[in-house]
Every structure is written in C-alpha cells, then in structure tokens.
mmCIF file of C-alpha atoms in Angstrom:
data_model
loop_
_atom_site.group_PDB
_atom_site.id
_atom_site.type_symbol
_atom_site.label_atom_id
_atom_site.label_comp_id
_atom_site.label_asym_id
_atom_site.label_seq_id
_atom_site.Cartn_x
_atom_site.Cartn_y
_atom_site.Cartn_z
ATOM 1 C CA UNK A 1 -3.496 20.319 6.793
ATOM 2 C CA UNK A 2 -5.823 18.183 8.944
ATOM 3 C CA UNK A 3 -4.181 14.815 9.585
ATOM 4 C CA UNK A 4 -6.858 12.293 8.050
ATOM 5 C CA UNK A 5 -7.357 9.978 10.342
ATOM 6 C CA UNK A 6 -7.069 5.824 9.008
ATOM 7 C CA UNK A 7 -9.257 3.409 10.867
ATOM 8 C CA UNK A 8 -7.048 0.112 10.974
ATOM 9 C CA UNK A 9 -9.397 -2.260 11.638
ATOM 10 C CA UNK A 10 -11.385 -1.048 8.645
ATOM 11 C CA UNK A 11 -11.573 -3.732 5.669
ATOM 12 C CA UNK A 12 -9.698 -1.426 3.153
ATOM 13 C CA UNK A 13 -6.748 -0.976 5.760
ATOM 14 C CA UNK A 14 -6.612 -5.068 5.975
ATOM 15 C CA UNK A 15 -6.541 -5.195 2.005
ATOM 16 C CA UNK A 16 -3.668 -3.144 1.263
ATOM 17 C CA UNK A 17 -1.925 -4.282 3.945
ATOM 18 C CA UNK A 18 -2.335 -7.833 2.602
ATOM 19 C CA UNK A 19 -1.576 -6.415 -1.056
ATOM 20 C CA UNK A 20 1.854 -4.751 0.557
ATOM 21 C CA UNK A 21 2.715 -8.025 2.145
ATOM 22 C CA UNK A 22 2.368 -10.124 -0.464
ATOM 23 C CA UNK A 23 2.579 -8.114 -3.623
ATOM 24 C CA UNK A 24 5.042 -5.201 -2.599
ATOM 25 C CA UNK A 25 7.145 -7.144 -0.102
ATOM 26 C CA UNK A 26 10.462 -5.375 -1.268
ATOM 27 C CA UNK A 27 12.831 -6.890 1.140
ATOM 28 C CA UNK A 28 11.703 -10.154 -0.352
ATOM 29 C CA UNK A 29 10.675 -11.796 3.797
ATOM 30 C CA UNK A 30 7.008 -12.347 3.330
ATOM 31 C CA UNK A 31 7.655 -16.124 3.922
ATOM 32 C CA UNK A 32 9.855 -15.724 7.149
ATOM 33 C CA UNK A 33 10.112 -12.068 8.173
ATOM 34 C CA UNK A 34 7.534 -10.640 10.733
ATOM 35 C CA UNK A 35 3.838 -10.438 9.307
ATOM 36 C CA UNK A 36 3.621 -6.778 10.442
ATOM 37 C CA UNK A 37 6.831 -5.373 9.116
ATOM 38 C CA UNK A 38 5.397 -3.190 6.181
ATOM 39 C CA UNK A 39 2.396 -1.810 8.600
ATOM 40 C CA UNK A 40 3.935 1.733 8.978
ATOM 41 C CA UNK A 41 3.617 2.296 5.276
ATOM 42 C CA UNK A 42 -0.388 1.211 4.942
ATOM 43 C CA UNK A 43 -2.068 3.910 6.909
ATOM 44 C CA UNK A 44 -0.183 6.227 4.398
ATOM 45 C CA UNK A 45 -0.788 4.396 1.618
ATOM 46 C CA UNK A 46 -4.734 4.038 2.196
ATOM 47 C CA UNK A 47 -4.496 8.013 2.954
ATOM 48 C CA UNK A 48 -3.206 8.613 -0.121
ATOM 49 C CA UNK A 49 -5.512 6.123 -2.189
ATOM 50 C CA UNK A 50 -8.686 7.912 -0.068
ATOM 51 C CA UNK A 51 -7.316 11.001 -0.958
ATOM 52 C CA UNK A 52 -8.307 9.804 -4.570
ATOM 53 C CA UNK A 53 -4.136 9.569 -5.606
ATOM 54 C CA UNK A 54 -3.472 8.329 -8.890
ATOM 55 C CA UNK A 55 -1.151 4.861 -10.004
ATOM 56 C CA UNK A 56 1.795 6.876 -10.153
ATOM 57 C CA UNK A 57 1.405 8.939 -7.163
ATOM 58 C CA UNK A 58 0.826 5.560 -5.164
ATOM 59 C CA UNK A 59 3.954 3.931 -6.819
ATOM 60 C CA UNK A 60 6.199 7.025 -5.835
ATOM 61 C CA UNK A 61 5.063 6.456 -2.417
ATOM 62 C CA UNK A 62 6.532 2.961 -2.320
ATOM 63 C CA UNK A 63 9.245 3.781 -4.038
ATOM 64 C CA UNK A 64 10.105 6.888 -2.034
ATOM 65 C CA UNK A 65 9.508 4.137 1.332
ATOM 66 C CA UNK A 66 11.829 1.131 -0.626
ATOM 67 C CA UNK A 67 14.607 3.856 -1.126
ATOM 68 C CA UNK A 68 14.561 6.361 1.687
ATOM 69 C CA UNK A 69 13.014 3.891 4.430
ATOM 70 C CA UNK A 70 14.882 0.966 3.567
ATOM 71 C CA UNK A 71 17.876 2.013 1.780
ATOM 72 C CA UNK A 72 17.109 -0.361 -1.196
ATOM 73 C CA UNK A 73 17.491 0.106 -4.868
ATOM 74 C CA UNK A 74 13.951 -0.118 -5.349
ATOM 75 C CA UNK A 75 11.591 -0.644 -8.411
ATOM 76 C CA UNK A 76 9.348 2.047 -9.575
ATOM 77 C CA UNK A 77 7.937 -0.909 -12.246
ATOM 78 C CA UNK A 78 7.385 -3.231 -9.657
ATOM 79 C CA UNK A 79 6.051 -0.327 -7.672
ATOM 80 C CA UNK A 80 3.238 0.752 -10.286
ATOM 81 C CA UNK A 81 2.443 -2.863 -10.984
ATOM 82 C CA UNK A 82 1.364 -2.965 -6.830
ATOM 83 C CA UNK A 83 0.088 0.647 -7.150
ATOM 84 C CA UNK A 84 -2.389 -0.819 -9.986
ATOM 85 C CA UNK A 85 -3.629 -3.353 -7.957
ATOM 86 C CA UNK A 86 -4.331 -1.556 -4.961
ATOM 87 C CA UNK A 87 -6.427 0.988 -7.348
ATOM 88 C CA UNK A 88 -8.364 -2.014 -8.592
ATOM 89 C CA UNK A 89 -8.989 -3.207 -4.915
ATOM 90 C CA UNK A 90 -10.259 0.558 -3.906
ATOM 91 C CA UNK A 91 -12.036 0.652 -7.209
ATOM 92 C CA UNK A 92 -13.822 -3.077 -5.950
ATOM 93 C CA UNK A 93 -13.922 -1.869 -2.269
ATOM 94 C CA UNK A 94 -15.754 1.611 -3.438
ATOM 95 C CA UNK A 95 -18.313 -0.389 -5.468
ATOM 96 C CA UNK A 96 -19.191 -3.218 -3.063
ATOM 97 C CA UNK A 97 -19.819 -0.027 -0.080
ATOM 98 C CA UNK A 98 -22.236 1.598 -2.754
ATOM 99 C CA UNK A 99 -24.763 -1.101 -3.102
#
C-alpha cells in the first residue's frame, strides 16, 4: 500500500487537529497539557477521513488510540460524537475547495 502522504501545514490538517484538541481531548489536559500532545494521531486521522472513512471507522480510530495508545478506558460515544464533527468539517472543507 502506498503510504499517502498528509501535508501538515494544509488547512484540513490544522482543523482536525484543533477538533482533536478541543473536542477529543481524552486525557482531559487541553487547558494545561502541551498544545501538541494529540499531533501523532491527526495525520492518521485526516488519512483516514481523505480516504473517504465513514463516522464509525473514524471513531474506532480514536478509540483504538484512547485504549491502545493511552491505556485509557475510552469512549466509543464520545468518540463518534468527535468522528461526526470532523465529517461535517471535511464535508465544509470539501465544499468551500469546490467553488
């Protein structure tokens, strides 16, 4: 399989990464923890949205990283509820690139 490459300076890369921040934050440290702690997770995350993955694929993802990564309990609710909004920002992000 051909690694697909993930541009991180590219405007979708910044929006999930602020959606996984703020949103997905599962170790709960988005208002004292380092700003870039979740960044290993978004170039997979936008790979898998680009690859045109589905809410539930997305929200395995995250929980597979909150469980196996961290070693957390992990929510697969709380993960589908962030999965749905990053699908909403690609949706947004796919529109505003066609016009």
């Amino acid at each position: 399989s051909i690694k697909h490459f993930v541009n991180t300076g590219s405007l979708l890369y910044k929006l999930i990464d602020d959606i996984l921040w703020t949103d997905w934050d599962p170790m709960a440290i988005n208002n004292t923890g380092p700003r870039d702690e979740y960044q290993m997770y978004v170039a997979k995350i936008v790979s898998l949205v680009e690859s045109g993955a589905d809410r539930e694929a997305i929200a395995n993802k995250l929980y597979k990283f909150e469980t196996d990564s961290m070693g957390m309990d992990g929510s697969i609710e709380h993960c589908s509820m962030v999965a749905n909004k990053i699908l909403k920002i690609f949706t947004d992000f796919n529109k505003s690139k066609s016009h």
